[in-house]
GROMACS .gro file of C-alpha atoms in nm:
model
  209
    1MET     CA    1   0.012  -0.010  -0.014
    2PRO     CA    2   0.152   0.347  -0.096
    3LEU     CA    3   0.026   0.528   0.195
    4TYR     CA    4   0.341   0.754   0.228
    5LYS     CA    5   0.267   0.941   0.550
    6THR     CA    6   0.026   0.984   0.866
    7ILE     CA    7   0.044   1.299   1.060
    8THR     CA    8  -0.165   1.342   1.383
    9PRO     CA    9  -0.124   1.722   1.478
   10ASN     CA   10  -0.389   1.689   1.768
   11SER     CA   11  -0.615   1.426   1.906
   12GLN     CA   12  -0.931   1.549   1.655
   13THR     CA   13  -0.722   1.564   1.336
   14VAL     CA   14  -0.520   1.333   1.073
   15VAL     CA   15  -0.356   1.410   0.765
   16LYS     CA   16  -0.276   1.088   0.541
   17ILE     CA   17  -0.074   1.121   0.236
   18TRP     CA   18  -0.068   0.872  -0.053
   19LYS     CA   19   0.218   0.817  -0.307
   20ILE     CA   20   0.078   0.752  -0.669
   21THR     CA   21   0.243   0.462  -0.811
   22GLU     CA   22  -0.025   0.258  -0.920
   23SER     CA   23  -0.192   0.244  -1.265
   24PHE     CA   24  -0.537   0.372  -1.337
   25ASP     CA   25  -0.656   0.010  -1.372
   26ASP     CA   26  -0.504  -0.070  -1.042
   27LEU     CA   27  -0.666   0.200  -0.864
   28MET     CA   28  -1.015   0.183  -1.043
   29ASN     CA   29  -1.023  -0.195  -0.990
   30SER     CA   30  -1.016  -0.169  -0.599
   31ILE     CA   31  -1.282   0.054  -0.515
   32THR     CA   32  -1.643   0.145  -0.548
   33LEU     CA   33  -1.784   0.470  -0.704
   34LYS     CA   34  -2.084   0.644  -0.707
   35PRO     CA   35  -2.211   0.682  -1.077
   36GLU     CA   36  -2.127   1.039  -1.086
   37THR     CA   37  -1.799   1.014  -0.942
   38LEU     CA   38  -1.752   0.753  -1.220
   39LYS     CA   39  -1.868   0.988  -1.487
   40ARG     CA   40  -1.639   1.235  -1.357
   41VAL     CA   41  -1.323   1.042  -1.332
   42LEU     CA   42  -1.381   0.907  -1.684
   43GLY     CA   43  -1.419   1.232  -1.842
   44MET     CA   44  -1.080   1.355  -1.722
   45LYS     CA   45  -0.862   1.407  -2.032
   46SER     CA   46  -0.525   1.375  -1.804
   47THR     CA   47  -0.424   1.011  -1.672
   48LEU     CA   48  -0.241   1.181  -1.390
   49HIS     CA   49  -0.538   1.372  -1.291
   50GLN     CA   50  -0.756   1.055  -1.276
   51ARG     CA   51  -0.483   0.882  -1.067
   52GLY     CA   52  -0.470   1.149  -0.844
   53PHE     CA   53  -0.852   1.178  -0.785
   54LEU     CA   54  -0.865   0.776  -0.755
   55SER     CA   55  -0.608   0.804  -0.514
   56VAL     CA   56  -0.779   1.046  -0.280
   57ARG     CA   57  -1.081   0.770  -0.285
   58HIS     CA   58  -0.804   0.539  -0.142
   59LEU     CA   59  -0.710   0.772   0.148
   60LEU     CA   60  -1.106   0.816   0.215
   61ALA     CA   61  -1.073   0.415   0.265
   62GLU     CA   62  -0.781   0.442   0.491
   63PHE     CA   63  -0.987   0.677   0.716
   64GLY     CA   64  -1.286   0.413   0.697
   65TYR     CA   65  -1.489   0.624   0.426
   66GLU     CA   66  -1.650   0.535   0.089
   67ASP     CA   67  -1.691   0.747  -0.197
   68ALA     CA   68  -2.068   0.748  -0.120
   69ASP     CA   69  -1.960   0.929   0.229
   70LEU     CA   70  -1.801   1.228   0.022
   71PHE     CA   71  -1.995   1.505  -0.148
   72TYR     CA   72  -1.935   1.872  -0.257
   73ASP     CA   73  -2.130   2.198  -0.203
   74ASP     CA   74  -2.212   2.452  -0.467
   75ASN     CA   75  -1.849   2.613  -0.406
   76GLY     CA   76  -1.672   2.309  -0.465
   77LYS     CA   77  -1.583   2.222  -0.105
   78PRO     CA   78  -1.586   1.873  -0.005
   79HIS     CA   79  -1.786   1.745   0.293
   80LEU     CA   80  -1.856   1.400   0.479
   81LYS     CA   81  -2.199   1.270   0.551
   82ASP     CA   82  -2.100   1.236   0.920
   83GLY     CA   83  -2.035   1.595   0.967
   84LYS     CA   84  -1.662   1.579   1.001
   85GLU     CA   85  -1.435   1.839   0.819
   86ILE     CA   86  -1.242   1.719   0.538
   87SER     CA   87  -0.991   1.896   0.297
   88ILE     CA   88  -0.841   1.724  -0.016
   89THR     CA   89  -0.524   1.779  -0.247
   90HIS     CA   90  -0.339   1.626  -0.508
   91SER     CA   91  -0.038   1.724  -0.714
   92PHE     CA   92   0.172   1.522  -0.956
   93ASN     CA   93   0.239   1.182  -0.797
   94PHE     CA   94   0.126   1.283  -0.435
   95SER     CA   95  -0.221   1.310  -0.268
   96ALA     CA   96  -0.326   1.406   0.073
   97VAL     CA   97  -0.646   1.400   0.301
   98ILE     CA   98  -0.711   1.582   0.638
   99ILE     CA   99  -1.004   1.518   0.820
  100SER     CA  100  -1.075   1.660   1.154
  101SER     CA  101  -1.356   1.823   1.400
  102HIS     CA  102  -1.231   2.144   1.321
  103ILE     CA  103  -1.229   2.359   1.013
  104ILE     CA  104  -0.918   2.270   0.805
  105GLY     CA  105  -0.747   2.325   0.464
  106ILE     CA  106  -0.431   2.138   0.326
  107ASP     CA  107  -0.250   2.183  -0.015
  108ILE     CA  108   0.046   1.994  -0.174
  109GLU     CA  109   0.248   2.176  -0.454
  110LYS     CA  110   0.565   2.053  -0.644
  111GLN     CA  111   0.868   2.309  -0.600
  112ARG     CA  112   0.906   2.433  -0.960
  113ASP     CA  113   1.100   2.731  -1.094
  114LYS     CA  114   0.806   2.839  -1.298
  115ILE     CA  115   0.615   2.962  -0.973
  116THR     CA  116   0.824   3.270  -0.982
  117VAL     CA  117   0.617   3.383  -1.295
  118ILE     CA  118   0.291   3.386  -1.095
  119ALA     CA  119   0.442   3.528  -0.768
  120HIS     CA  120   0.311   3.885  -0.805
  121LYS     CA  121  -0.034   3.723  -0.811
  122PHE     CA  122  -0.009   3.582  -0.442
  123ILE     CA  123   0.245   3.761  -0.254
  124ASP     CA  124   0.238   4.116  -0.101
  125TYR     CA  125   0.347   4.180   0.231
  126GLU     CA  126   0.571   3.853   0.184
  127GLU     CA  127   0.789   4.037  -0.069
  128ASP     CA  128   0.930   4.216   0.213
  129TYR     CA  129   1.096   3.902   0.361
  130LEU     CA  130   1.123   3.676   0.056
  131ASP     CA  131   1.503   3.687  -0.088
  132LYS     CA  132   1.505   3.637  -0.446
  133ILE     CA  133   1.861   3.548  -0.471
  134ALA     CA  134   1.857   3.294  -0.160
  135VAL     CA  135   1.929   2.942  -0.255
  136ASP     CA  136   1.598   2.831  -0.052
  137TYR     CA  137   1.369   3.119  -0.241
  138ILE     CA  138   1.179   2.859  -0.465
  139LYS     CA  139   1.096   2.650  -0.154
  140LYS     CA  140   0.998   2.958   0.042
  141LEU     CA  141   0.789   3.084  -0.217
  142THR     CA  142   0.631   2.733  -0.263
  143THR     CA  143   0.558   2.721   0.113
  144VAL     CA  144   0.388   3.055   0.096
  145TRP     CA  145   0.159   2.944  -0.175
  146CYS     CA  146   0.067   2.626  -0.004
  147VAL     CA  147   0.017   2.802   0.304
  148LYS     CA  148  -0.231   3.026   0.146
  149GLU     CA  149  -0.415   2.791  -0.050
  150SER     CA  150  -0.467   2.587   0.269
  151LEU     CA  151  -0.639   2.883   0.409
  152TYR     CA  152  -0.833   2.925   0.095
  153LYS     CA  153  -0.964   2.606   0.138
  154LEU     CA  154  -1.032   2.641   0.514
  155PHE     CA  155  -1.195   2.986   0.463
  156ALA     CA  156  -1.401   2.845   0.167
  157THR     CA  157  -1.570   3.204   0.076
  158PRO     CA  158  -1.583   3.322  -0.263
  159GLY     CA  159  -1.388   3.643  -0.374
  160THR     CA  160  -1.103   3.605  -0.160
  161SER     CA  161  -0.767   3.729  -0.287
  162PHE     CA  162  -0.431   3.531  -0.239
  163LYS     CA  163  -0.272   3.867  -0.241
  164GLN     CA  164  -0.487   4.094  -0.060
  165CYS     CA  165  -0.674   3.867   0.198
  166PHE     CA  166  -0.419   3.626   0.314
  167LEU     CA  167  -0.099   3.725   0.503
  168VAL     CA  168   0.201   3.472   0.579
  169ILE     CA  169   0.443   3.621   0.859
  170PRO     CA  170   0.827   3.552   0.815
  171PHE     CA  171   0.926   3.199   0.869
  172GLU     CA  172   1.226   2.979   0.837
  173LEU     CA  173   1.187   2.621   0.659
  174GLN     CA  174   1.310   2.456   0.961
  175ASP     CA  175   1.036   2.567   1.153
  176GLU     CA  176   0.761   2.377   0.980
  177GLU     CA  177   0.494   2.630   1.124
  178THR     CA  178   0.416   2.994   1.073
  179ILE     CA  179   0.133   3.221   1.170
  180ALA     CA  180  -0.089   3.341   0.902
  181TRP     CA  181  -0.382   3.560   0.878
  182ILE     CA  182  -0.701   3.605   0.663
  183ASP     CA  183  -0.807   3.981   0.648
  184TYR     CA  184  -1.149   3.968   0.516
  185LYS     CA  185  -1.438   4.218   0.515
  186GLU     CA  186  -1.269   4.444   0.807
  187LYS     CA  187  -1.245   4.133   1.036
  188LYS     CA  188  -0.894   3.961   1.106
  189HIS     CA  189  -0.877   3.567   1.163
  190ARG     CA  190  -0.515   3.411   1.270
  191TYR     CA  191  -0.434   3.051   1.223
  192LEU     CA  192  -0.132   2.840   1.305
  193VAL     CA  193  -0.033   2.649   0.983
  194HIS     CA  194   0.205   2.374   0.951
  195PHE     CA  195   0.409   2.278   0.667
  196PHE     CA  196   0.688   2.041   0.558
  197GLU     CA  197   0.899   1.936   0.249
  198PHE     CA  198   0.936   1.594   0.111
  199GLU     CA  199   1.052   1.487  -0.224
  200GLY     CA  200   1.063   1.789  -0.407
  201PHE     CA  201   0.714   1.895  -0.268
  202VAL     CA  202   0.575   2.110   0.014
  203CYS     CA  203   0.247   2.030   0.188
  204ALA     CA  204   0.090   2.275   0.405
  205PHE     CA  205  -0.219   2.221   0.633
  206ALA     CA  206  -0.417   2.483   0.849
  207ILE     CA  207  -0.640   2.406   1.143
  208GLY     CA  208  -0.892   2.643   1.266
  209GLU     CA  209  -1.112   2.652   1.588
   0.00000   0.00000   0.00000
């Protein structure tokens, strides 16, 4: 089983990460999908996306859930029928699911130089402490993106801007956690966000109250 890592940040929260090594057929053969889920996965043009999508269903099984236990609201946010909070992510050959009784958000991103092309779209205050010539610049920039993406999934409010609404205070990669803020409609929300590197990827997850 390619369950890559399990993290338990608190007694009510578990993160599971899957390394996707199986073929599409292998992933399909061992799970049961709802008709609408099957239609969705068969309609995907990318095999990589299909495998990432199916690996999430295997992670659900690791938690004791089935595809039938998962549904999405009108904003595309996933929910579980038993009322527990869930967040989902996949990037290339890794996927992850976090489940908690708290509101949560998770993101995985591959570290790639091309992130510098879109940096101006998601960093503002962070530009003051990110050193563009530092050897760890891509890692830090990817971490900021992951932190903000995890907050976006947690907050689940249409119209929020990565650049204008989410703020990540200075951090060091070895800290594996940072404070981040959501500033929305004259109200500020503070979160502790965990992050870590593995195999050229960054994972970040935010846990609310």
